[in-house]
Coordinates of C-alpha atoms in Angstrom, one line a residue:
X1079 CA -44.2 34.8 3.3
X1080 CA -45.4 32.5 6.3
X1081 CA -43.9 30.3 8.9
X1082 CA -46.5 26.9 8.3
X1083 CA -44.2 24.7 10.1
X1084 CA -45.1 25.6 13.0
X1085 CA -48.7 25.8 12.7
X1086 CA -49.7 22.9 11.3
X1087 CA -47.4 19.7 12.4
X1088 CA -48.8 16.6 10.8
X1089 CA -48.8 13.4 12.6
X1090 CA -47.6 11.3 10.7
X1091 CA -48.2 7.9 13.0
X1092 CA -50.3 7.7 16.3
X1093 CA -47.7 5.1 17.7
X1094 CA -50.2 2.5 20.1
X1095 CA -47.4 0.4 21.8
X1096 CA -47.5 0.0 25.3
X1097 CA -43.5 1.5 25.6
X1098 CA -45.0 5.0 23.3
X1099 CA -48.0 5.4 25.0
X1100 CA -46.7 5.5 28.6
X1101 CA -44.3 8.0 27.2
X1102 CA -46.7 10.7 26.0
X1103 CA -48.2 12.8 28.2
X1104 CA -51.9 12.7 29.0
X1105 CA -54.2 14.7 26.3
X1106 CA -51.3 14.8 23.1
X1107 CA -51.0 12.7 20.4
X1108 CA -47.3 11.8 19.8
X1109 CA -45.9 10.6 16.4
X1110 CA -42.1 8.8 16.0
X1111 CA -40.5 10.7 13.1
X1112 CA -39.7 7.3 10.7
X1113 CA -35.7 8.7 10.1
X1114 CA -34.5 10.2 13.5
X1115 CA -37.2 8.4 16.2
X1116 CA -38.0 11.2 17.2
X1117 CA -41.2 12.9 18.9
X1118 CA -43.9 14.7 17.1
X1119 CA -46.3 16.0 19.8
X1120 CA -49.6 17.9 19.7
X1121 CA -51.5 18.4 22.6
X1122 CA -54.8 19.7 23.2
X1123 CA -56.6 21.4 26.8
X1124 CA -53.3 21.8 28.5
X1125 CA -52.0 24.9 31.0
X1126 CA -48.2 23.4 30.3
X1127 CA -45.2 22.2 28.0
X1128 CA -45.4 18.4 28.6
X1129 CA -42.0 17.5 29.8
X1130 CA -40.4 15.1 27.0
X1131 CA -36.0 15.2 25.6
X1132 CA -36.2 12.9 22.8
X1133 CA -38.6 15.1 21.1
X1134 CA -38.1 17.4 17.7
X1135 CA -41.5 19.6 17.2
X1136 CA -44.0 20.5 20.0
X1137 CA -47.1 21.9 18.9
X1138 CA -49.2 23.7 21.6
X1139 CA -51.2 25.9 19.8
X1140 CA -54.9 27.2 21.3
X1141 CA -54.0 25.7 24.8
X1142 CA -54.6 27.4 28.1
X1143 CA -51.0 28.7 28.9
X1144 CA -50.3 32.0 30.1
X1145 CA -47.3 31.9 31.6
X1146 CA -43.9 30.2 30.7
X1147 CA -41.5 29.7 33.5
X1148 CA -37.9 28.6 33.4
X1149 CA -38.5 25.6 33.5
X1150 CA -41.5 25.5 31.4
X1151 CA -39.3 23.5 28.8
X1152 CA -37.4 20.5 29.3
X1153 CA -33.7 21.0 28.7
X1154 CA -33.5 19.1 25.3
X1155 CA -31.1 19.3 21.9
X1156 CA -33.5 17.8 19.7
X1157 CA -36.4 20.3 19.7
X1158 CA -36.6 22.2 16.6
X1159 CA -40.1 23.3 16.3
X1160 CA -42.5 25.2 19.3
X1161 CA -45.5 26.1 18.6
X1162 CA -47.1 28.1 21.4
X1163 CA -49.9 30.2 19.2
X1164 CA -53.4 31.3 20.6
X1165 CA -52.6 30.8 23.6
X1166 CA -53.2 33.5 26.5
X1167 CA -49.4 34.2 27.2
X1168 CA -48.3 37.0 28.7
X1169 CA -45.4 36.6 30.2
X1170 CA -42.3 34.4 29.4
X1171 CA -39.4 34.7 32.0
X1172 CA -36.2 35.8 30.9
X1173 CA -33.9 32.7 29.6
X1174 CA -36.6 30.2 29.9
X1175 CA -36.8 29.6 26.1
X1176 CA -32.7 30.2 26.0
X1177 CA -29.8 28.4 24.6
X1178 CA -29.0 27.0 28.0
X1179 CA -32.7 25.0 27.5
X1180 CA -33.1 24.5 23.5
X1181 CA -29.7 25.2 21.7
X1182 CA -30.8 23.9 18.8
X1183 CA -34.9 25.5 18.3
X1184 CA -35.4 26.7 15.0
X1185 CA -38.7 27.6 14.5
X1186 CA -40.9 29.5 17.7
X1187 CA -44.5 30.8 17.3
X1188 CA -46.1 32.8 19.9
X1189 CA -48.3 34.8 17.8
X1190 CA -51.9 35.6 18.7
X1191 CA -51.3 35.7 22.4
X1192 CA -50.8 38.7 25.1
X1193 CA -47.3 39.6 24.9
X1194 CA -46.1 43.2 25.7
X1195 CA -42.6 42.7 24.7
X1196 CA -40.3 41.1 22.9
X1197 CA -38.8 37.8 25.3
X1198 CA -35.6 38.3 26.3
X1199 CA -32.4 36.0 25.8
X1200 CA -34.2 34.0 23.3
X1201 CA -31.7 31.2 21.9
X1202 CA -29.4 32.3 19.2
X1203 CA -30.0 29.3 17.2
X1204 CA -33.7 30.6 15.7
X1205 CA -34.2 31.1 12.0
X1206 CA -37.8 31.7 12.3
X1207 CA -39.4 33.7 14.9
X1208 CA -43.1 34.8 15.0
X1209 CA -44.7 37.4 17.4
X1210 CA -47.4 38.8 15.6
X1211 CA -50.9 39.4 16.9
X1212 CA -49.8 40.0 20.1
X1213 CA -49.9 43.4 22.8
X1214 CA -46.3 44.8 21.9
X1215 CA -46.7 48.6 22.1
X1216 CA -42.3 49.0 22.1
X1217 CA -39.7 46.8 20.9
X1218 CA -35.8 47.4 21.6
X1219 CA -33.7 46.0 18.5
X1220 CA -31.2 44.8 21.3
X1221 CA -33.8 42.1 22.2
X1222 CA -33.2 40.4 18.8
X1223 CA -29.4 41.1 17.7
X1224 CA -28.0 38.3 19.6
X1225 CA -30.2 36.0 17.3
X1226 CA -27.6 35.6 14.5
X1227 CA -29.0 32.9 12.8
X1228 CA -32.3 34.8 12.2
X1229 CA -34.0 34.6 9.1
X1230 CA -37.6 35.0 9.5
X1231 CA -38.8 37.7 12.2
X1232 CA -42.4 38.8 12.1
X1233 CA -43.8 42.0 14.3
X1234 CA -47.1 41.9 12.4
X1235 CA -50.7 42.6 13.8
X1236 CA -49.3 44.4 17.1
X1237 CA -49.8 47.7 19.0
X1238 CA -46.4 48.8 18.1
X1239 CA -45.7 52.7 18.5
X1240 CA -41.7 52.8 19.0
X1241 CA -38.7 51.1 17.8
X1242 CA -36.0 51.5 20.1
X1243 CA -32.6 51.5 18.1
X1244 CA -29.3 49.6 19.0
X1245 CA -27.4 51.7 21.7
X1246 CA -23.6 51.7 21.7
X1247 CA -23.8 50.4 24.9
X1248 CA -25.3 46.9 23.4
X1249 CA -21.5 45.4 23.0
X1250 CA -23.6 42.0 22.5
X1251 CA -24.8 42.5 19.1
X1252 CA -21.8 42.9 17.4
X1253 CA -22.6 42.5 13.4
X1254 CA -26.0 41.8 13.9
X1255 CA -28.7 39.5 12.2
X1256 CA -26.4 39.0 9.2
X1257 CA -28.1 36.2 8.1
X1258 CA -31.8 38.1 7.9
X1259 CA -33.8 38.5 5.3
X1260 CA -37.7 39.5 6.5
X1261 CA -38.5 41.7 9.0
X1262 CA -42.2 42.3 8.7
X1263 CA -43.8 45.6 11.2
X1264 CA -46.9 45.8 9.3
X1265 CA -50.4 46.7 10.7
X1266 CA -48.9 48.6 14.0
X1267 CA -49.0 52.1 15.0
X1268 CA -45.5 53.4 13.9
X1269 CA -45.5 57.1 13.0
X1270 CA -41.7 57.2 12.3
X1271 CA -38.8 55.6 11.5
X1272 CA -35.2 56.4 11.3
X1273 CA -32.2 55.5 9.4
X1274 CA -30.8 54.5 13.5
X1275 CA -32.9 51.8 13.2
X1276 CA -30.7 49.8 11.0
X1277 CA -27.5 49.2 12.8
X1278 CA -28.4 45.4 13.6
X1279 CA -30.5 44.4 10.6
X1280 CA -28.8 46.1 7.5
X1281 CA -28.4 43.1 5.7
X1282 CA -32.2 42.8 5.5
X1283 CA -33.4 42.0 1.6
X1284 CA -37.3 42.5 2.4
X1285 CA -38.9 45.0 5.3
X1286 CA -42.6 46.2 5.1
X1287 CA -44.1 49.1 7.0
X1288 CA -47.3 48.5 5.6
X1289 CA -50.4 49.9 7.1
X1290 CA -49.2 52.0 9.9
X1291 CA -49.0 55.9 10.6
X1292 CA -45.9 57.0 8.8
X1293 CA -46.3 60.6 7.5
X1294 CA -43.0 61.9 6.4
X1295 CA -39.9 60.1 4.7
X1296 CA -36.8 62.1 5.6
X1297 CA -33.3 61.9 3.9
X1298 CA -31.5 58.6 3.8
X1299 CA -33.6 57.1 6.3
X1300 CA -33.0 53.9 4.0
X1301 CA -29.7 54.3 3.4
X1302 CA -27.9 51.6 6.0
X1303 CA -29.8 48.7 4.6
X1304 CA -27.4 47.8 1.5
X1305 CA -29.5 44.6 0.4
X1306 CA -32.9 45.4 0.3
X1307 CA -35.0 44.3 -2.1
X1308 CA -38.5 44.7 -1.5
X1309 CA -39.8 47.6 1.0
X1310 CA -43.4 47.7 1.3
X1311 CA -45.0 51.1 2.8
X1312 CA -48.2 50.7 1.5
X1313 CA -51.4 51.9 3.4
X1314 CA -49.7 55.0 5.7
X1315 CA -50.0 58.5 6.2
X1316 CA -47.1 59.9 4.2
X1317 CA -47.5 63.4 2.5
X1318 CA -43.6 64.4 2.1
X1319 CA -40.7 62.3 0.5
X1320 CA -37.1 63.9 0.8
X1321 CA -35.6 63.7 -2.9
X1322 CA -32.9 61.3 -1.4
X1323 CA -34.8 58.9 0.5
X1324 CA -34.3 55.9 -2.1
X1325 CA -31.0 56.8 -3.6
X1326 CA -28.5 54.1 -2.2
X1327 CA -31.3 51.6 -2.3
X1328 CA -29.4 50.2 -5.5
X1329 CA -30.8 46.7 -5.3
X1330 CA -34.3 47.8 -4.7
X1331 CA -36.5 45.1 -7.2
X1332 CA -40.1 46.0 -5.1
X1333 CA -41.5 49.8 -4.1
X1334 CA -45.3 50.0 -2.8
X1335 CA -46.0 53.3 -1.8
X1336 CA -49.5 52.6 -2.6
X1337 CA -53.2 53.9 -0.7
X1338 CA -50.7 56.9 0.6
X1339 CA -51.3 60.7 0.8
X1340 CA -48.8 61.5 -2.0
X1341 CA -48.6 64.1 -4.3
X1342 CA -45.9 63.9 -6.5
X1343 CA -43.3 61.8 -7.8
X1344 CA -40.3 61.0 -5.2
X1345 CA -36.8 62.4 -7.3
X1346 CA -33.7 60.1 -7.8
X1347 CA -35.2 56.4 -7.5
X1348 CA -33.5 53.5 -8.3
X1349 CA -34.3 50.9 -11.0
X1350 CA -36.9 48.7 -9.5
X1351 CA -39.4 46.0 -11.5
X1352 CA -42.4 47.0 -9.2
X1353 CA -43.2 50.4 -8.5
X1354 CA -46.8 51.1 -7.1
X1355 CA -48.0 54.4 -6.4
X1356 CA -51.6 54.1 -7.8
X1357 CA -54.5 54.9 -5.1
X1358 CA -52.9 58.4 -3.8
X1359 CA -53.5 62.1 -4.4
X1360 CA -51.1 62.9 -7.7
X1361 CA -52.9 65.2 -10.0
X1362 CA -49.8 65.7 -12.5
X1363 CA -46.7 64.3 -13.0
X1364 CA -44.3 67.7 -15.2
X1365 CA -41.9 66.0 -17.5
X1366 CA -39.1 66.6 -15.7
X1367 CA -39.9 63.4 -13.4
X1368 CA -39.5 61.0 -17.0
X1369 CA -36.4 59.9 -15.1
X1370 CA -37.8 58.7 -12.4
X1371 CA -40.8 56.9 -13.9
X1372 CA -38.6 55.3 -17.5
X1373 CA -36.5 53.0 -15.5
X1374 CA -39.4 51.3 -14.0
X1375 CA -40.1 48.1 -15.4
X1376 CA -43.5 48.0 -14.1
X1377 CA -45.1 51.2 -12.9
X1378 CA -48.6 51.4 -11.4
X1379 CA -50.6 54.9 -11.5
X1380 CA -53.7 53.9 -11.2
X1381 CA -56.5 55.6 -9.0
X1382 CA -55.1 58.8 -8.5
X1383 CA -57.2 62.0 -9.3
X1384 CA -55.2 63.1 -12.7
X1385 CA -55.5 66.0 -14.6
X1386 CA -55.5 65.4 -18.1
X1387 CA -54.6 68.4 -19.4
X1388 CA -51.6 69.0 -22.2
X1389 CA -48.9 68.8 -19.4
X1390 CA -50.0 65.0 -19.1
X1391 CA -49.1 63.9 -22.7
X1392 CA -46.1 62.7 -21.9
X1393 CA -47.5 60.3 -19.6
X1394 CA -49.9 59.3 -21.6
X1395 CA -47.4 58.5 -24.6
X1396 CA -45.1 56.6 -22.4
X1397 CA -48.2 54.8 -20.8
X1398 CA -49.3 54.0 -24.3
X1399 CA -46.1 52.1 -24.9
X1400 CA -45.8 49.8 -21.8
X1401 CA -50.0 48.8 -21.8
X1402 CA -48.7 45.6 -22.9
X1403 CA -47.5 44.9 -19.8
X1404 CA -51.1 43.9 -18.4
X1405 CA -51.4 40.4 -20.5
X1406 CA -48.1 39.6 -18.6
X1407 CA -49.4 40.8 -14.6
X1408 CA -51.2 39.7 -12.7
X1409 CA -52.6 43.1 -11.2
X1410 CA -55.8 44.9 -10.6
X1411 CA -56.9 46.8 -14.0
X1412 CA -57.6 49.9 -11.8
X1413 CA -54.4 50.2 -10.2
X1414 CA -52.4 49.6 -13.8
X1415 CA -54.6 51.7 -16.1
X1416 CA -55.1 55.7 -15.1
X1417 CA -58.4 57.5 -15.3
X1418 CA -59.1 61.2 -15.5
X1419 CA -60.5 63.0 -12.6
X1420 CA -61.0 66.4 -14.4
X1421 CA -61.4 68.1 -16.8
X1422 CA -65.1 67.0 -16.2
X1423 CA -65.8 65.9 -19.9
X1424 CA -62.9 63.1 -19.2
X1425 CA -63.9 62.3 -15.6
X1426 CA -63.9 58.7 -15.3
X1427 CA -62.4 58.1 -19.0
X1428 CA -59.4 55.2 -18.8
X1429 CA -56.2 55.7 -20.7
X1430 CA -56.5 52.9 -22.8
X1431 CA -59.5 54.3 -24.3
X1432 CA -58.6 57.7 -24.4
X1433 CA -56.9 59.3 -27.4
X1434 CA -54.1 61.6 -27.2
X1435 CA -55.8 64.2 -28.5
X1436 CA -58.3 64.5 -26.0
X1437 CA -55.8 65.9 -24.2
X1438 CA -55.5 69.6 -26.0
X1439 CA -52.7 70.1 -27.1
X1440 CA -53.2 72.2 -30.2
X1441 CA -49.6 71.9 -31.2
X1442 CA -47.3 69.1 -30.7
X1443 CA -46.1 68.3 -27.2
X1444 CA -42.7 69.8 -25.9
X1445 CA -39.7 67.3 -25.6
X1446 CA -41.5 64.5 -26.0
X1447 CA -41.9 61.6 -28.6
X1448 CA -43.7 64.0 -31.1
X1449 CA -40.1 66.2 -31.5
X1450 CA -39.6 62.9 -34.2
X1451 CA -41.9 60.4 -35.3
X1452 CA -39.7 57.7 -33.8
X1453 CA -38.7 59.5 -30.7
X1454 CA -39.6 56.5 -28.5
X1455 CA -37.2 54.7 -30.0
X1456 CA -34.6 56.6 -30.2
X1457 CA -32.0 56.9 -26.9
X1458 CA -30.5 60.0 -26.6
X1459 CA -26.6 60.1 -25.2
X1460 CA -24.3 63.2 -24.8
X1461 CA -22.3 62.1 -27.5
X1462 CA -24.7 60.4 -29.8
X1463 CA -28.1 59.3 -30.3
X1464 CA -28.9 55.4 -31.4
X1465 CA -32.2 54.9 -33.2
X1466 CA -34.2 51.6 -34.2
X1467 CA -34.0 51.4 -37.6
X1468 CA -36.3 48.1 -38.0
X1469 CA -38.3 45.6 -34.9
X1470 CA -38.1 42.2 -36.2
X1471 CA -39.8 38.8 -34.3
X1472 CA -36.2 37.7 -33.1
X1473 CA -33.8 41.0 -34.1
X1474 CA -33.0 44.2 -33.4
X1475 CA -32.0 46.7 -36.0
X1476 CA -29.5 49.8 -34.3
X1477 CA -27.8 52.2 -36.0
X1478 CA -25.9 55.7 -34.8
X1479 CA -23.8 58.3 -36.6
X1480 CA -20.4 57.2 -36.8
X1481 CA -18.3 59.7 -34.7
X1482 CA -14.7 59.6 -32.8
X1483 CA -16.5 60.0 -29.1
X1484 CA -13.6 60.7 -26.7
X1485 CA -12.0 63.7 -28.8
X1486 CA -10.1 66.2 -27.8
X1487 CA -8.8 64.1 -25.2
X1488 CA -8.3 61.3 -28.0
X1489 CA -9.8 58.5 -25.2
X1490 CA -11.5 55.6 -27.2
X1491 CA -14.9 54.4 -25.7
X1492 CA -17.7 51.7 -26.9
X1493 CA -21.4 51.7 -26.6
X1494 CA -22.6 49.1 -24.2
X1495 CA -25.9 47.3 -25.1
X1496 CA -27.9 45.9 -21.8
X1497 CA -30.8 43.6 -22.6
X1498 CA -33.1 41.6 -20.7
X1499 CA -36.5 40.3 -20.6
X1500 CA -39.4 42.5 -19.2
X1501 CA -39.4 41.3 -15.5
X1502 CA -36.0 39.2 -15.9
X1503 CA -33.6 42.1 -14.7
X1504 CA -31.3 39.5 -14.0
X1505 CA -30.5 37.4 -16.5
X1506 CA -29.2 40.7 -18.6
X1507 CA -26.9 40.5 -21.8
X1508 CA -24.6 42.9 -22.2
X1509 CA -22.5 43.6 -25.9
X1510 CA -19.8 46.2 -26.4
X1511 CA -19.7 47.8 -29.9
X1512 CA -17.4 50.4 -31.5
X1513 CA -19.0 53.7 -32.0
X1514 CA -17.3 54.2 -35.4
X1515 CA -19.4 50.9 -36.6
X1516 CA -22.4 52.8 -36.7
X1517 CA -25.1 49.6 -36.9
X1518 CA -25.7 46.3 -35.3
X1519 CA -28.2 44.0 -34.8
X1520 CA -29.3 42.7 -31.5
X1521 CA -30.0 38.7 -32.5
X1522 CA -31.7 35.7 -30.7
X1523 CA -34.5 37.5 -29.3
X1524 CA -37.7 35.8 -28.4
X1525 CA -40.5 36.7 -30.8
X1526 CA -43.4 38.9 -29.3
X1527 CA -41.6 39.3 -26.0
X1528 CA -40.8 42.2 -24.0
X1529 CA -37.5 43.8 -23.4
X1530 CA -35.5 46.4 -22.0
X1531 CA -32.7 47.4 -23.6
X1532 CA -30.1 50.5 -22.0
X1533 CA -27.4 52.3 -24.0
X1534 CA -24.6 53.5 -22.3
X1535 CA -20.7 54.5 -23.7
X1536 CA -17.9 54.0 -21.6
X1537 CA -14.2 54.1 -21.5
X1538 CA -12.5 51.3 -23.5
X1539 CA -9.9 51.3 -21.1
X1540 CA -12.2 49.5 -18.5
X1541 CA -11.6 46.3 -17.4
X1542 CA -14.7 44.7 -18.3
X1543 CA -16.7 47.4 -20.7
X1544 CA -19.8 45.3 -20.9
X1545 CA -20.5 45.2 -16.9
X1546 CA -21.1 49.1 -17.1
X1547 CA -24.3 49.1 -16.8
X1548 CA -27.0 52.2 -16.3
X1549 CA -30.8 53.0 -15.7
X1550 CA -30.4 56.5 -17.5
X1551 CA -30.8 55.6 -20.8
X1552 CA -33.1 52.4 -21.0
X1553 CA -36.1 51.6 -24.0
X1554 CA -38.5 49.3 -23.9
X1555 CA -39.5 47.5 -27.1
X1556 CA -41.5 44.2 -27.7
X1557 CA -40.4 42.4 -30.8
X1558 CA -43.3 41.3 -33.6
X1559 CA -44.9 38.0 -33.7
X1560 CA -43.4 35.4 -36.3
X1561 CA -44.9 35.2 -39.5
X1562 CA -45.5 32.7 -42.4
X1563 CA -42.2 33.5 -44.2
X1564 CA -41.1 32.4 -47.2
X1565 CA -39.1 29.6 -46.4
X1566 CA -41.7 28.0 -43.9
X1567 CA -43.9 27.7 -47.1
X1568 CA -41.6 26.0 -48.9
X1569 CA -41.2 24.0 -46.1
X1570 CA -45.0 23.1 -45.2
X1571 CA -45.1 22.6 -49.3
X1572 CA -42.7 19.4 -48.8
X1573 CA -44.1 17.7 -45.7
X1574 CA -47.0 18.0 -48.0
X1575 CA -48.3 14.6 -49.7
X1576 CA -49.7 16.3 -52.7
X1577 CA -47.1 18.2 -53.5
X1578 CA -45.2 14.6 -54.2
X1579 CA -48.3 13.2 -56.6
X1580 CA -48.0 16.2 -58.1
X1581 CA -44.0 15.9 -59.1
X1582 CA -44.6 12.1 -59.9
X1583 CA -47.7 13.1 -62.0
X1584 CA -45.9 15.7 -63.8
X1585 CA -42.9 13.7 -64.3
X1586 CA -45.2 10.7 -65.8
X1587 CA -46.4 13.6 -67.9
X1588 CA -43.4 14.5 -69.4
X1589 CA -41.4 11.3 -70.2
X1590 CA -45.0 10.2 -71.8
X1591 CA -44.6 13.3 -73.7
X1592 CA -40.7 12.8 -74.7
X1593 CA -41.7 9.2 -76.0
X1594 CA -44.4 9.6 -77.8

């Protein structure tokens, strides 16, 4: 997710009229926008901001600037666009890029420069703000909370070590940037981070740590951001998740947790569609963590060192089930399908390959799918179990033992169906059923397609049964492919032409017959 605007600002007209040209400054090209009239202006060997007002995007980029005074900028409301990139910036005074100057700037790149902090008083009308690449070793969150228009804010590429939470003593930031939705810190030198951090920014949807120093994940640290949707702490140092780090992170879609030092399996994670721990240091995975890993809709494993010894059945089974998934991703083989790292005589052997019973279990394996033949399709409720009684290529066969859920207390419930595509999360379906009906089908599926499909029972005496929906209790089964049926080849027999001579010459046949 990149800000382009402002590094590449076509011209779209060098204007050659005697009134233009005496207008733009010496070594830019200026364009008139063919709507507003307004400037388009790129210049080339400068050490300044050419003074213009009637102008909407200036585009500076690798120029000879290196410092940007007050009154650097000509006081104008029409600039929306400033790039100031590759330059050799390392100071901007405070205010001189303020709202007193350009109320109305959108977009600001001062990436690749020599920054060491983060400008202060910036105007509160930017949506797009890019500092990457620069010399930043600190940055106080109070120095971007006033931006409340904020939706872009990138950090990248920096020598970042610290970030300095909101104090109570920063009355100006109020809310926050309620309005942002990706904070990038990635490739810095961050060791920690804290669930402080968050005051001014909770309404973020994606943040990525990737590729710093973080070793340890304590409790909550997430827990303040409410919207987040795609956290990205690929490529760090971290060894030790608490159990609760991603519990509240309800609206989580994308995990990487990828190229880490992890062990094990982090306890009590939400439903996501992407979860990547492949490239760390798990060994085994013990059955107890099949409710972390089932809800994933896409789970990647690959190149870790895994034992594949009897404990690692399970895995294997429920690995066996989703390899589907890879005709539908586009994802490196390695990280998506496992390989052994011992015992030696499977070092290196993929899971695709590799047959269950390579992995020596002389009887069948504990509490998984061998306990029945059709255990992996079969959910398994506190009050009843629903099996699959038949896959079709656009239907769903169910069917439960008919029971009275609810007694002693005499409560009357339903079992809640939640479907949805493989990767569509949502665009789910939801159907209520009585328990005592004991079979339905699940209709207008797409043939040879992916889904997930989660059983609950609830309490008929919700409001709205069918928007109870849970993670605990989720299948995923891929319909069959259509076949030639029966009535298709009655039906390709009539758009056939020789099926007609063949009536009319058998028709000719009898009546030749009957008169004669």
């Amino acid at each position: 997710m990149e800000i382009t605007g402002l590094n590449y600002i076509v011209i779209l007209a060098v204007v050659s009229s005697c009134d233009m040209s005496s207008t733009c400054p010496k070594g830019c090209l200026c364009a008139e926008g063919q709507e507003d009239h307004l400037m388009h202006v790129t210049c080339e060997g400068r050490d300044s901001i050419p003074q213009m007002k009637n102008v909407q995007s200036i585009n500076m980029s690798a120029n000879s600037m290196s410092v940007i005074h007050g009154k650097s900028v000509e006081k104008t409301s029409t600039l929306k666009m400033l790039d100031l990139s590759f330059n050799n910036i390392n100071m901007i005074e405070i205010g001189a890029l303020g709202s007193g100057g350009v109320p109305n700037l959108v977009m600001l790149n001062l990436s690749h420069n020599h920054l060491t902090s983060v400008p202060k008083n910036l105007t509160s009308s930017l949506q797009y703000v890019r500092l990457s690449s620069n010399d930043i070793e600190i940055v106080h969150l109070s120095d971007l909370c006033h931006l409340k228009s904020a939706i872009h804010v990138y950090l990248e590429h920096n020598k970042l070590r610290e970030i300095i939470p909101v104090g109570q003593e920063d009355e100006n930031c109020g809310d926050g940037l309620e309005k942002l939705e990706i904070l990038s810190f990635h490739d810095n030198f961050i060791e920690k981070i804290d669930k402080t951090m968050w005051k001014c920014v909770s309404g973020v949807t994606y943040l990525s740590f990737a590729n710093n120093r973080i070793q340890t994940l304590k409790q909550d640290v997430f827990k303040g951001l409410r919207g987040l949707k795609y956290l990205d702490l690929t490529g760090n140092r971290i060894k030790t998740i608490h159990s609760k780090t991603f519990k509240h992170l309800w609206d989580l879609k994308f995990l990487s947790l990828s190229r880490n030092y992890i062990e094990d399996i982090p306890d009590e994670l939400p439903m996501t569609e992407w979860f990547d721990v492949s490239h760390n240091r798990i060994t085994e995975v013990p059955e107890k963590k099949k409710g972390s890993l089932y809800p994933q809709e896409v789970f990647l494993f690959g190149q870790n060192p895994l034992n594949c010894g009897c404990e690692m059945l399970w895995l294997k089974e429920l690995f066996d089930t989703r390899e589907y998934q890879l005709k539908f991703l586009d994802v490196e083989t390695d990280k998506f399908i496992p390989a052994c790292s011992t015992p030696s005589h499977l070092h290196g052997d993929t899971w695709d390959v590799l047959a269950n019973e390579a992995f020596g279990c002389n009887e069948p394996h504990s509490g998984t799918a061998n306990e029945d033949e059709d255990d992996h399709l079969l959910w398994r409720l506190k009050d009843l179990s629903v099996r699959v009684t038949e896959i079709g290529d656009t239907y769903l066969k169910v069917e439960w033992d008919s029971v009275n859920i609810g007694v002693p207390t005499k409560e009357k419930h339903v079992v809640v169906f939640n479907i949805h595509k493989f990767g569509r999360k949502k665009h789910r379906t939801s159907i209520s059923v009585h328990p005592q009906v004991g079979r339905y089908v699940l209709k207008a599926l797409s043939p040879a397609t992916g889904y997930v499909i989660c059983v609950t029972v609830v309490s008929e005496k919700l409001h709205e049964p069918r928007n109870s929906y849970s993670s605990d209790n989720c299948l995923e089964i891929v319909t069959r492919e259509t076949t030639v049926t029966e009535a298709s080849w009655v039906w390709e027999m009539l758009v056939n032409p020789t099926f007609y001579l063949s009536v009319i010459t058998l028709s000719v046949l009898v009546l030749y017959f009957n008169v004669w």
